[in-house]
Coordinates of C-alpha atoms in Angstrom, one line a residue:
Chain A
M258 CA -36.4 6.7 -14.5
K259 CA -37.7 4.0 -12.2
A260 CA -36.1 1.3 -14.5
L261 CA -32.8 3.0 -14.3
R262 CA -32.9 3.4 -10.4
K263 CA -33.8 -0.3 -10.2
A264 CA -30.8 -1.3 -12.6
E265 CA -28.6 0.8 -10.2
I266 CA -29.9 -1.0 -7.2
I267 CA -29.1 -4.5 -9.1
F268 CA -25.8 -3.1 -10.1
D269 CA -24.9 -2.2 -6.6
K270 CA -26.0 -5.5 -5.3
I271 CA -23.6 -7.3 -7.9
I272 CA -20.8 -5.1 -6.8
D273 CA -21.6 -6.1 -3.1
Y274 CA -21.5 -9.7 -4.1
M275 CA -18.3 -9.4 -6.0
L276 CA -16.5 -7.7 -3.0
M277 CA -17.6 -10.5 -0.7
A278 CA -16.4 -13.0 -3.1
A279 CA -13.1 -11.2 -3.1
A280 CA -13.0 -11.4 0.7
A281 CA -13.8 -14.9 0.7
I282 CA -10.7 -15.5 -1.8
V283 CA -8.4 -13.9 0.6
V284 CA -9.6 -16.0 3.7
L285 CA -9.6 -19.2 1.6
D286 CA -6.2 -18.6 0.3
A287 CA -4.8 -18.3 3.7
L288 CA -6.5 -21.4 4.9
A289 CA -5.6 -23.5 2.0
V290 CA -1.8 -22.5 2.1
S291 CA -1.6 -23.0 5.8
A292 CA -3.3 -26.4 5.4
D293 CA -0.8 -27.2 2.8
V294 CA 2.1 -26.3 4.9
I295 CA 1.0 -28.1 7.9
L296 CA 0.0 -31.4 5.8
R297 CA 3.6 -31.0 4.1
K298 CA 5.5 -31.0 7.5
V299 CA 3.1 -33.5 9.2
I300 CA 2.5 -36.2 6.7
G301 CA 4.8 -35.1 3.8
F302 CA 1.6 -34.5 1.4
T303 CA 1.4 -31.4 -0.7
W304 CA -1.0 -30.6 -3.4
A305 CA 1.1 -29.0 -6.1
P306 CA -1.8 -27.3 -8.1
L307 CA -2.8 -25.4 -5.2
Y308 CA -0.1 -22.7 -5.9
E309 CA -1.3 -22.4 -9.3
I310 CA -4.8 -21.8 -8.3
I311 CA -3.6 -19.3 -5.7
T312 CA -1.9 -17.2 -8.6
Y313 CA -5.3 -17.3 -10.4
S314 CA -7.1 -16.3 -7.4
L315 CA -5.1 -13.1 -7.0
L316 CA -6.3 -11.9 -10.4
W317 CA -9.8 -12.7 -9.6
M318 CA -9.7 -11.1 -6.2
T319 CA -8.3 -7.9 -7.8
F320 CA -10.9 -7.6 -10.5
L321 CA -13.9 -8.9 -8.3
G322 CA -12.9 -6.1 -5.8
T323 CA -11.9 -3.1 -7.8
T324 CA -15.5 -1.8 -8.8
A325 CA -16.6 -1.5 -5.0
I326 CA -13.3 0.4 -4.4
M327 CA -14.1 2.7 -7.5
R328 CA -17.7 3.4 -6.1
M329 CA -16.3 4.6 -3.0
N330 CA -13.7 6.6 -4.7
G331 CA -11.0 4.8 -2.9
H332 CA -8.4 4.2 -5.6
V333 CA -5.3 6.0 -4.9
K334 CA -4.9 9.6 -6.3
M335 CA -2.4 12.2 -5.9
D336 CA -4.5 14.8 -4.6
S337 CA -1.8 17.3 -3.4
L338 CA -2.6 19.8 -6.2
T339 CA -6.4 19.3 -6.6
S340 CA -7.0 19.7 -2.9
Q341 CA -5.8 23.4 -3.3
L342 CA -8.8 23.9 -5.7
S343 CA -12.3 25.2 -4.7
P344 CA -14.9 22.3 -4.2
K345 CA -16.6 23.3 -7.4
T346 CA -13.5 23.2 -9.6
D347 CA -12.4 19.9 -8.0
A348 CA -15.9 18.4 -8.8
L349 CA -15.5 19.6 -12.3
L350 CA -12.1 18.3 -12.7
N351 CA -13.1 15.0 -11.1
S352 CA -15.9 14.9 -13.6
I353 CA -13.6 15.4 -16.4
T354 CA -11.1 12.8 -15.2
H355 CA -13.7 10.3 -14.7
C356 CA -14.9 10.9 -18.4
V357 CA -11.4 10.0 -19.5
C358 CA -11.3 7.0 -17.4
V359 CA -14.5 5.8 -18.8
L360 CA -12.8 6.2 -22.4
L361 CA -9.7 4.2 -21.1
A362 CA -11.9 1.4 -19.4
G363 CA -13.7 1.2 -22.8
V364 CA -10.7 0.7 -24.7
I365 CA -9.2 -2.0 -22.4
L366 CA -12.7 -3.6 -22.2
F367 CA -12.7 -3.9 -26.0
Y368 CA -9.2 -5.4 -26.2
T369 CA -9.6 -7.7 -23.3
I370 CA -12.9 -9.1 -24.7
K371 CA -11.2 -9.5 -28.1
L372 CA -8.3 -11.5 -26.4
T373 CA -10.7 -13.7 -24.3
I374 CA -12.8 -14.6 -27.4
T375 CA -9.7 -15.5 -29.4
D376 CA -8.2 -17.6 -26.5
Y377 CA -11.8 -19.4 -26.4
Q378 CA -11.9 -20.0 -30.1
T379 CA -8.3 -21.2 -30.4
N380 CA -8.7 -23.2 -27.1
F381 CA -5.6 -21.7 -25.8
V382 CA -4.2 -23.8 -22.7
L383 CA -1.9 -22.5 -20.3
A384 CA 1.4 -24.5 -20.0
S385 CA 1.3 -25.4 -16.3
I386 CA 0.5 -28.4 -13.9
L387 CA -3.2 -28.2 -14.3
N388 CA -3.0 -27.1 -18.1
P389 CA -6.3 -25.2 -17.9
P390 CA -7.7 -23.3 -20.8
K391 CA -6.9 -19.7 -20.5
W392 CA -10.3 -18.0 -21.2
P393 CA -12.0 -19.2 -18.0
I394 CA -9.3 -17.5 -15.8
E395 CA -8.8 -14.3 -17.8
I396 CA -12.5 -13.6 -18.4
I397 CA -12.7 -11.7 -15.0
I398 CA -10.4 -9.1 -16.8
P399 CA -13.2 -8.0 -19.2
I400 CA -15.9 -8.5 -16.6
G401 CA -14.1 -6.4 -14.1
F402 CA -13.6 -3.6 -16.8
F403 CA -17.0 -3.8 -17.8
M404 CA -18.2 -3.1 -14.2
L405 CA -15.7 -0.4 -13.9
F406 CA -16.7 1.2 -17.1
V407 CA -20.3 1.4 -15.6
Q408 CA -19.2 2.6 -12.2
L409 CA -17.0 5.2 -13.7
I410 CA -19.9 6.7 -15.8
R411 CA -21.9 6.7 -12.6
N412 CA -19.0 8.6 -10.7
A413 CA -18.5 11.2 -13.6
K414 CA -22.3 11.8 -13.6
G415 CA -22.0 12.1 -9.6
F416 CA -19.1 14.6 -9.8
F417 CA -20.9 16.6 -12.6
E418 CA -24.1 16.7 -10.3
K419 CA -22.0 18.0 -7.5
Y420 CA -20.5 20.6 -9.8
K421 CA -23.9 21.8 -11.0
S422 CA -25.3 21.9 -7.4
L423 CA -22.3 23.9 -6.2
S424 CA -22.5 26.3 -9.1
R425 CA -26.5 26.7 -8.3
R426 CA -25.4 27.5 -4.7
E427 CA -22.9 30.1 -5.7
K428 CA -25.2 31.7 -8.1
P429 CA -27.8 33.2 -5.7
A430 CA -24.9 34.2 -3.4
V431 CA -23.5 36.1 -6.2
D432 CA -26.9 37.7 -7.1
H433 CA -27.4 38.8 -3.6
Q434 CA -24.0 40.2 -3.5
V435 CA -24.7 42.1 -6.5
R436 CA -28.0 43.3 -5.3
G437 CA -26.3 44.3 -1.9
D438 CA -23.5 46.2 -3.7
K439 CA -26.4 48.4 -5.4
V440 CA -28.1 49.1 -2.1
S441 CA -25.0 50.0 -0.3
S442 CA -23.5 52.0 -3.0
P443 CA -22.5 55.5 -2.0
N444 CA -23.9 56.8 -5.1
Chain B
M108 CA 8.6 -5.9 -30.0
T109 CA 8.4 -4.7 -33.7
G110 CA 6.5 -2.0 -35.6
G111 CA 6.7 0.6 -33.0
I112 CA 8.3 4.0 -33.8
A113 CA 12.1 4.2 -32.9
V114 CA 12.8 7.3 -30.8
E115 CA 15.9 8.4 -28.7
W116 CA 15.7 7.0 -25.1
Y117 CA 15.3 10.3 -23.4
F118 CA 12.4 11.0 -25.5
A119 CA 10.7 7.8 -24.5
I120 CA 11.2 8.6 -20.7
L121 CA 10.1 11.9 -21.1
L122 CA 6.9 10.9 -22.9
M123 CA 5.9 8.2 -20.5
F124 CA 7.0 9.8 -17.2
G125 CA 5.6 13.3 -18.4
L126 CA 2.2 12.0 -19.3
L127 CA 2.1 10.0 -16.1
I128 CA 3.0 12.9 -13.9
V129 CA 0.7 15.3 -15.5
L130 CA -2.3 12.9 -15.3
M131 CA -1.6 12.2 -11.7
A132 CA -1.4 15.9 -11.0
T133 CA -5.0 16.1 -12.4
G134 CA -6.2 13.9 -9.7
M135 CA -7.1 10.9 -11.8
P136 CA -6.7 7.7 -10.0
I137 CA -3.0 6.6 -10.3
S138 CA -3.8 3.2 -11.7
F139 CA -5.7 4.8 -14.5
A140 CA -2.8 7.2 -15.0
F141 CA -0.5 4.4 -15.6
I142 CA -3.2 2.7 -18.0
F143 CA -3.4 6.0 -20.0
S144 CA 0.3 6.1 -20.4
C145 CA 0.6 2.4 -21.3
I146 CA -2.0 2.8 -24.0
I147 CA -0.1 5.8 -25.5
G148 CA 3.3 4.0 -25.0
A149 CA 1.9 0.6 -26.4
Y150 CA 0.5 2.1 -29.4
L151 CA 3.7 4.3 -30.1
F152 CA 6.3 1.6 -29.4
W153 CA 4.6 -1.8 -29.6
G154 CA 3.3 -1.1 -33.2
G155 CA -0.3 0.3 -33.1
E156 CA -3.2 -2.1 -32.7
A157 CA -0.8 -5.0 -32.1
G158 CA 0.6 -3.0 -29.2
L159 CA -2.7 -2.5 -27.7
E160 CA -3.4 -6.4 -28.0
Q161 CA -0.1 -7.1 -26.2
L162 CA -1.0 -4.5 -23.5
A163 CA -4.3 -6.4 -22.8
M164 CA -2.4 -9.7 -22.5
S165 CA -0.2 -8.1 -20.0
F166 CA -3.1 -7.2 -17.7
Y167 CA -3.5 -11.0 -17.3
S168 CA 0.2 -11.7 -16.3
S169 CA 0.4 -8.5 -14.0
V170 CA -0.9 -9.9 -10.7
T171 CA -0.9 -13.7 -11.5
N172 CA 2.3 -13.8 -9.5
Y173 CA 2.7 -16.0 -6.5
N174 CA 5.0 -13.7 -5.1
F175 CA 2.3 -11.2 -4.4
L176 CA 0.3 -13.5 -2.1
P177 CA 1.9 -12.2 0.9
I178 CA 0.6 -8.7 0.5
P179 CA -3.2 -9.5 1.0
L180 CA -2.3 -11.9 3.8
F181 CA 0.1 -9.4 5.7
I182 CA -2.6 -6.8 5.4
L183 CA -5.3 -9.3 6.6
M184 CA -3.0 -9.9 9.6
G185 CA -3.3 -6.3 10.6
D186 CA -7.0 -6.1 9.9
I187 CA -7.6 -9.0 12.1
V188 CA -5.7 -7.3 15.0
F189 CA -7.4 -4.1 14.4
T190 CA -10.9 -5.4 14.0
S191 CA -10.8 -7.9 16.9
G192 CA -9.6 -5.5 19.5
T193 CA -6.5 -7.5 19.9
G194 CA -4.3 -4.5 19.5
T195 CA -5.9 -2.5 22.3
R196 CA -5.4 -5.5 24.7
L197 CA -1.8 -5.5 23.9
I198 CA -1.2 -1.9 24.6
D199 CA -2.7 -2.3 28.2
A200 CA -0.5 -5.3 28.6
V201 CA 2.8 -3.3 27.8
D202 CA 1.4 -0.5 30.0
Q203 CA 1.4 -2.8 33.0
I204 CA 4.8 -4.0 32.5
L205 CA 6.5 -0.7 31.8
G206 CA 8.0 0.9 34.9
K207 CA 8.5 4.5 35.7
L208 CA 10.4 6.3 33.0
P209 CA 10.8 9.8 31.6
G210 CA 8.2 10.0 28.8
R211 CA 6.5 6.7 29.8
L212 CA 3.5 6.9 27.6
S213 CA 5.7 8.1 24.5
I214 CA 7.7 4.9 25.1
L215 CA 4.8 3.1 25.5
A216 CA 3.7 4.2 22.0
I217 CA 6.9 3.1 20.7
G218 CA 7.1 -0.1 22.5
S219 CA 3.5 -1.1 21.5
G220 CA 4.2 0.0 18.0
V221 CA 6.9 -2.5 17.7
L222 CA 4.8 -5.2 19.1
L223 CA 1.9 -4.3 16.9
S224 CA 4.3 -4.1 13.9
T225 CA 4.9 -7.7 14.4
M226 CA 1.3 -8.5 13.4
I227 CA 0.4 -5.5 11.0
G228 CA 1.7 -5.5 7.6
I229 CA 0.9 -1.8 6.6
S230 CA 1.7 1.6 7.9
G231 CA -1.2 3.3 9.3
G232 CA -2.8 0.3 10.9
S233 CA -1.2 0.8 14.3
I234 CA -1.6 4.6 14.3
G235 CA -5.3 4.1 14.3
I236 CA -5.0 1.8 17.3
L237 CA -2.3 3.8 19.3
G238 CA -4.1 6.9 18.6
K239 CA -7.4 6.0 20.0
V240 CA -5.9 4.3 23.0
L241 CA -3.0 6.6 23.8
V242 CA -3.9 10.1 22.9
P243 CA -6.8 10.6 25.3
E244 CA -4.4 9.4 28.2
M245 CA -1.4 11.4 27.1
D246 CA -3.8 14.4 26.8
K247 CA -5.0 14.0 30.5
R248 CA -1.5 13.6 31.8
G249 CA -0.4 16.9 30.3
Y250 CA 1.9 15.5 27.7
A251 CA 3.1 18.0 25.1
K252 CA 2.0 17.5 21.5
A253 CA 5.7 16.7 20.5
M254 CA 5.8 13.8 22.8
T255 CA 2.0 12.7 22.1
L256 CA 1.8 13.0 18.2
G257 CA 5.5 12.4 17.2
P258 CA 5.9 8.9 18.8
I259 CA 2.5 7.5 17.7
V260 CA 3.0 8.7 14.2
S261 CA 6.6 7.5 13.9
S262 CA 5.9 4.3 15.5
G263 CA 3.2 3.5 13.0
T264 CA 6.0 3.6 10.3
L265 CA 7.8 0.8 12.0
A266 CA 5.3 -1.5 10.5
I267 CA 7.1 -1.1 7.1
L268 CA 10.3 -2.1 8.7
I269 CA 9.4 -5.0 10.9
P270 CA 8.1 -8.2 9.2
P271 CA 5.3 -8.7 8.3
S272 CA 5.7 -5.7 5.9
A273 CA 3.5 -5.7 2.8
L274 CA 5.6 -2.9 1.2
A275 CA 8.7 -5.1 1.6
V276 CA 7.1 -7.9 -0.2
F277 CA 5.8 -5.5 -2.9
L278 CA 9.2 -4.0 -3.3
G279 CA 10.9 -7.4 -3.3
A280 CA 8.6 -8.8 -6.0
V281 CA 8.8 -6.0 -8.3
A282 CA 12.6 -5.5 -8.1
Q283 CA 13.0 -9.3 -8.1
V284 CA 14.9 -9.4 -5.0
S285 CA 14.5 -12.4 -2.6
I286 CA 11.4 -11.7 -0.5
G287 CA 12.4 -14.0 2.3
R288 CA 15.9 -12.3 2.5
L289 CA 14.3 -8.8 2.4
L290 CA 12.1 -9.6 5.3
L291 CA 14.9 -10.8 7.3
A292 CA 17.0 -7.8 6.3
I293 CA 14.6 -5.3 7.6
I294 CA 14.4 -6.7 11.2
V295 CA 17.5 -5.3 12.7
P296 CA 17.1 -1.8 10.9
G297 CA 13.5 -1.6 12.3
L298 CA 14.5 -2.4 15.8
M299 CA 17.4 0.2 15.5
V300 CA 15.0 2.9 14.5
A301 CA 12.8 1.8 17.4
A302 CA 15.7 1.9 19.8
L303 CA 16.8 5.4 18.6
F304 CA 13.1 6.6 19.0
V305 CA 13.1 5.5 22.6
G306 CA 16.4 6.9 23.3
Y307 CA 15.6 10.2 21.9
I308 CA 12.2 10.2 24.1
I309 CA 14.1 9.4 27.1
I310 CA 16.8 12.1 26.8
R311 CA 14.5 14.9 25.6
C312 CA 12.1 14.1 28.4
A313 CA 15.1 14.0 30.9
I314 CA 16.2 17.5 29.7
N315 CA 12.8 19.0 29.7
P316 CA 10.3 17.2 32.0
A317 CA 7.6 19.5 31.3
L318 CA 7.2 17.8 27.8
A319 CA 5.8 14.6 29.7
P320 CA 5.1 15.4 33.3
D321 CA 5.8 12.6 35.8
Y322 CA 2.7 10.7 37.3
E323 CA 2.1 8.0 39.8
V324 CA 2.4 4.7 38.1
P325 CA 0.3 2.0 39.9
L326 CA 2.7 -0.4 41.4
V327 CA 2.6 -3.8 39.9
S328 CA 4.5 -6.7 41.5
F329 CA 7.0 -8.6 39.7
S330 CA 4.9 -11.9 39.7
Q331 CA 2.0 -9.7 38.2
K332 CA 4.1 -8.4 35.5
L333 CA 5.3 -11.9 34.6
K334 CA 1.9 -13.2 34.6
T335 CA 0.9 -10.3 32.3
G336 CA 3.9 -11.1 30.0
L337 CA 3.0 -14.7 29.8
T338 CA -0.8 -14.5 29.3
Q339 CA -1.1 -11.4 27.1
I340 CA 2.3 -10.9 25.3
A341 CA 3.7 -14.3 25.1
P342 CA 1.1 -15.6 22.7
I343 CA 2.4 -12.9 20.3
V344 CA 5.4 -15.1 19.7
L345 CA 3.0 -17.6 18.0
V346 CA 2.6 -15.0 15.4
I347 CA 6.3 -13.8 15.3
F348 CA 7.3 -17.4 14.8
A349 CA 4.8 -18.1 12.3
V350 CA 5.9 -15.1 10.1
I351 CA 9.5 -14.6 10.7
G352 CA 10.7 -17.9 12.3
S353 CA 9.0 -20.0 9.7
V354 CA 11.0 -18.2 7.1
F355 CA 14.2 -18.1 9.0
T356 CA 14.2 -21.6 9.7
G357 CA 13.1 -22.6 6.1
I358 CA 9.9 -24.2 7.1
A359 CA 7.9 -21.9 4.9
T360 CA 8.2 -19.6 1.9
P361 CA 7.2 -16.0 2.4
G362 CA 3.8 -16.6 1.0
E363 CA 3.4 -19.6 3.2
S364 CA 4.6 -17.7 6.2
A365 CA 1.9 -14.9 5.5
A366 CA -0.8 -17.6 5.5
L367 CA 0.5 -19.2 8.8
G368 CA 0.6 -15.7 10.2
V369 CA -3.1 -15.2 9.4
I370 CA -4.0 -18.4 11.1
A371 CA -1.8 -17.3 14.1
C372 CA -3.7 -14.0 14.3
Y373 CA -7.0 -15.9 14.2
I374 CA -6.0 -18.2 16.9
L375 CA -4.6 -15.1 18.9
A376 CA -7.9 -13.4 18.7
A377 CA -9.5 -16.7 19.8
I378 CA -7.3 -16.8 22.8
Y379 CA -8.4 -13.3 23.7
R380 CA -12.1 -14.4 23.1
K381 CA -12.4 -11.6 20.3
L382 CA -13.0 -13.8 17.2
S383 CA -16.3 -13.8 15.6
W384 CA -17.9 -14.2 12.1
K385 CA -18.1 -10.3 11.9
T386 CA -14.4 -10.0 12.8
I387 CA -13.6 -12.5 10.0
R388 CA -15.9 -10.8 7.5
L389 CA -14.9 -7.3 8.1
S390 CA -11.3 -7.8 8.4
A391 CA -11.5 -9.6 4.9
Q392 CA -13.4 -6.9 3.4
D393 CA -11.0 -4.1 4.5
T394 CA -8.2 -6.3 3.2
V395 CA -9.7 -6.5 -0.2
H396 CA -9.9 -2.6 -0.2
V397 CA -6.5 -2.1 0.4
T398 CA -5.1 -4.9 -1.7
V399 CA -7.0 -3.9 -4.7
M400 CA -5.9 -0.5 -4.5
V401 CA -2.3 -1.6 -4.7
F402 CA -3.0 -4.6 -7.1
F403 CA -4.9 -2.2 -9.5
I404 CA -1.7 0.0 -9.8
V405 CA 0.2 -3.0 -10.6
V406 CA -2.3 -3.8 -13.2
G407 CA -1.6 -0.5 -14.9
S408 CA 2.1 -0.2 -14.0
I409 CA 3.8 -3.6 -14.9
S410 CA 3.1 -2.8 -18.7
F411 CA 4.6 0.8 -18.1
S412 CA 8.0 -0.7 -17.1
R413 CA 7.8 -3.3 -19.9
I414 CA 7.2 -0.6 -22.3
L415 CA 10.1 1.6 -21.1
A416 CA 12.3 -1.4 -21.2
T417 CA 11.5 -2.4 -24.7
T418 CA 12.1 1.1 -25.9
G419 CA 15.7 0.7 -24.6
A420 CA 15.2 3.7 -22.4
I421 CA 16.2 1.9 -19.1
S422 CA 19.4 0.5 -20.4
A423 CA 20.4 3.6 -22.1
L424 CA 19.8 5.6 -19.0
T425 CA 21.7 3.2 -16.8
H426 CA 24.6 3.1 -19.4
W427 CA 24.5 6.9 -19.4
A428 CA 24.6 7.2 -15.5
T429 CA 27.2 4.7 -15.1
G430 CA 29.4 6.5 -17.4
L431 CA 29.2 9.7 -15.4
N432 CA 32.4 10.7 -13.9
V433 CA 31.3 10.6 -10.3
H434 CA 31.7 8.3 -7.5
P435 CA 28.8 5.6 -7.7
I436 CA 27.8 6.5 -4.2
F437 CA 26.6 9.9 -5.4
L438 CA 24.2 8.1 -7.9
I439 CA 23.0 6.0 -4.9
I440 CA 22.3 9.3 -2.8
A441 CA 20.6 10.9 -5.9
T442 CA 18.2 7.9 -6.1
Q443 CA 17.4 8.3 -2.6
M444 CA 16.9 12.0 -2.8
I445 CA 14.5 11.3 -5.5
L446 CA 12.6 9.0 -3.3
V447 CA 12.6 11.6 -0.5
F448 CA 11.0 14.1 -3.1
L449 CA 8.4 11.5 -4.3
G450 CA 7.6 10.5 -0.7
A451 CA 6.4 13.8 0.1
F452 CA 3.7 13.6 -2.6
M453 CA 2.9 10.2 -3.5
D454 CA 1.8 6.8 -1.9
P455 CA 4.5 4.1 -1.4
A456 CA 3.1 1.6 -3.9
S457 CA 3.2 4.1 -6.7
I458 CA 6.6 5.3 -5.8
V459 CA 7.9 1.5 -6.0
M460 CA 6.4 1.0 -9.4
I461 CA 7.7 4.2 -10.8
T462 CA 11.1 4.0 -9.4
V463 CA 12.1 0.2 -9.2
P464 CA 12.2 -0.3 -13.1
V465 CA 14.7 2.5 -13.4
F466 CA 16.8 2.4 -9.9
F467 CA 17.4 -1.4 -9.6
P468 CA 19.1 -2.0 -13.0
L469 CA 21.2 1.1 -12.3
V470 CA 22.3 -0.3 -8.8
K471 CA 23.1 -3.6 -10.2
A472 CA 25.1 -2.1 -13.0
L473 CA 27.0 -0.1 -10.2
G474 CA 27.9 -3.1 -8.5
Y475 CA 25.9 -2.8 -5.4
D476 CA 23.9 -5.3 -3.3
T477 CA 20.4 -4.8 -4.5
L478 CA 19.2 -6.2 -1.1
W479 CA 21.0 -3.4 0.7
F480 CA 19.5 -0.8 -1.7
A481 CA 16.0 -2.4 -1.1
V482 CA 16.6 -1.9 2.7
I483 CA 17.5 1.7 2.4
S484 CA 14.9 2.4 -0.2
L485 CA 12.2 0.9 2.2
M486 CA 13.4 3.1 5.1
N487 CA 13.3 6.1 2.9
I488 CA 9.7 5.3 1.7
Q489 CA 8.7 4.8 5.2
L490 CA 10.0 8.3 6.1
G491 CA 8.0 9.8 3.1
L492 CA 4.9 8.7 5.0
I493 CA 5.5 11.3 7.9
S494 CA 7.3 13.9 5.8
P495 CA 5.5 17.2 4.9
P496 CA 3.6 18.4 3.1
F497 CA 1.6 15.2 2.3
G498 CA 3.0 12.4 4.6
L499 CA -0.1 9.9 4.5
D500 CA 0.4 8.8 8.1
C501 CA 0.3 12.3 9.4
F502 CA -3.1 12.7 7.9
T503 CA -4.1 9.5 9.5
M504 CA -3.0 11.1 12.9
K505 CA -4.7 14.1 12.3
A506 CA -8.0 12.4 11.6
I507 CA -7.9 10.6 15.0
A508 CA -6.4 13.5 17.1
P509 CA -8.5 15.7 19.2
G510 CA -9.8 18.8 17.5
N511 CA -7.4 21.3 18.8
V512 CA -4.4 19.3 16.7
T513 CA -3.5 21.0 13.5
L514 CA -1.7 19.2 10.8
G515 CA 1.2 21.4 11.4
D516 CA 1.4 20.0 15.1
V517 CA 1.6 16.6 13.5
F518 CA 4.1 17.3 11.1
R519 CA 6.4 19.6 13.5
S520 CA 6.1 16.6 16.0
S521 CA 7.2 13.9 13.7
L522 CA 10.0 15.9 12.4
P523 CA 12.7 14.8 14.9
F524 CA 11.6 11.2 14.4
M525 CA 12.0 11.8 10.8
L526 CA 15.6 13.1 11.1
L527 CA 16.5 10.0 13.3
G528 CA 15.2 7.9 10.6
F529 CA 17.4 9.6 8.1
L530 CA 20.3 9.0 10.5
S531 CA 19.4 5.3 10.6
M532 CA 19.4 5.2 6.8
A533 CA 22.8 6.9 6.7
M534 CA 24.1 4.4 9.1
I535 CA 23.1 1.5 7.0
M536 CA 24.3 3.1 4.0
I537 CA 27.7 3.3 5.7
F538 CA 27.5 -0.1 7.5
P539 CA 25.5 -2.4 5.1
Q540 CA 26.0 -5.3 7.5
I541 CA 23.3 -3.8 9.8
G542 CA 20.8 -5.1 7.4
L543 CA 22.6 -7.8 5.7
W544 CA 23.9 -9.9 8.6
L545 CA 20.7 -11.7 9.4
P546 CA 19.7 -12.8 5.9
N547 CA 23.4 -14.0 5.5
L548 CA 23.0 -16.0 8.7
M549 CA 20.2 -17.7 7.2
A550 CA 22.1 -18.5 4.1
R551 CA 24.7 -20.4 6.2

């Protein structure tokens, strides 16, 4: 139990660092592109590979940041129907949908790992200015999905615990009501 | 794609959209609802396991698209303005300059909303700033809810219609409409909507002064107003030029203009002595939150449209719709009604990803200008943010409004502004040049 808690702390730290890296990418992208525009206009110099690197950075930013968003349940949902449910039912439904998401993340994790390994083994190179091997760029996808996979399990567990605690809270109230009914019964 | 099962086009559409909507309704994150539908679709229509491998490949190409660069950068601009407190300073400046007018504080909300929209790329950002600063003041002055909540909520939506607009970039990138031209095309409609809002406030407050009671405005001399304008508002020209001017003059692409806009916002915050490491860090982290939400929907949904396209469903649907014995404009109106409907339940990014793959090929086939269609669609989606029962901006307003304000109050207050928005949309449908003349001017 202690080891699990320690693992969770380490996992949370990794998510925090990934989020910080994603934030740094956004600022660096802005600075690099601005510098390129200014240099191009002032001294006529432009570094062509920059634009290629920027496109890769968008992929990295997305997959570095996505687990942090999932941790705070921040991914967009259409909650117009589920908001009408009782908190208990909502927690149960959330737990189920997150279990389904775990499965989906697992499937995608499997196929993206397979793809990255294939690209590494075949030394697949991207046809672009830099001609980089593809695997170091795409490796962030399985990493991101692995982190998501773990986080989704945590979320599903969290929602299930919420459901259980709400059920427990409801139960004594129901018992009390039943006892009260008996006392106040006119018969 | 080979190896997949061959089905009728309407079956493919029903299966893919049906599954997506059912999953969304369960409260599953929208990105995962897309991924689920894609897994089923790829397995069925792209040939079993080979289809799933293809799907994994498409995740890589989903967001490695340079056209998406302005999205995080436009959002970052807004976050810098919000985190640094630049926005509050701007409202104070406009307040000093504005003279005595019926519904003065409501007009201040719209005016400040327009100025904030030149720096904020997403809807909701300026509602936070305007709501916190103006609502207590309006409350103190005895303004009715209709003149407090409505103007603030509706001015927030201007962020979508005045560049920088992250949603315009997103729509342009997905629909393959020139992003630079689209950013220019929304300027006049955005300003027109703002002017209609101001006109409505003045007329309504002149008819019923009790809605916005008059109060003594401190007398500010012309020279003081000039000084405030030059020191507080003029620096915003730097941001406006960086974002709009650089595209219009051909100095920069939309991606580059967004980067210049970010630097301009940093400079502006530094001029106002509001720039710190904390501001830089917090604004960047907030940007990642919003951007990743949008980009992760893209990750799931790009394959969705590809699957639909490879089943032949999109072309068959377009063929079917163009063969209908009705005037094409009715089909355009039908698309807009679908957007109105979806706007009441869904967030803008999801609406774009669901409708663009179907609507834009249809619009092209009908012979309409896709730039014009993108402008009216954006206006429509913007109105969805303030429409009942689930307009996101109304929820934002409710969250920052005083406790005695109900969600019903917010929706009721925003209703006249929503109707004015629809009026503007109708005007642009009838007179496309309102949106098109500025990008055409650039082309010359």
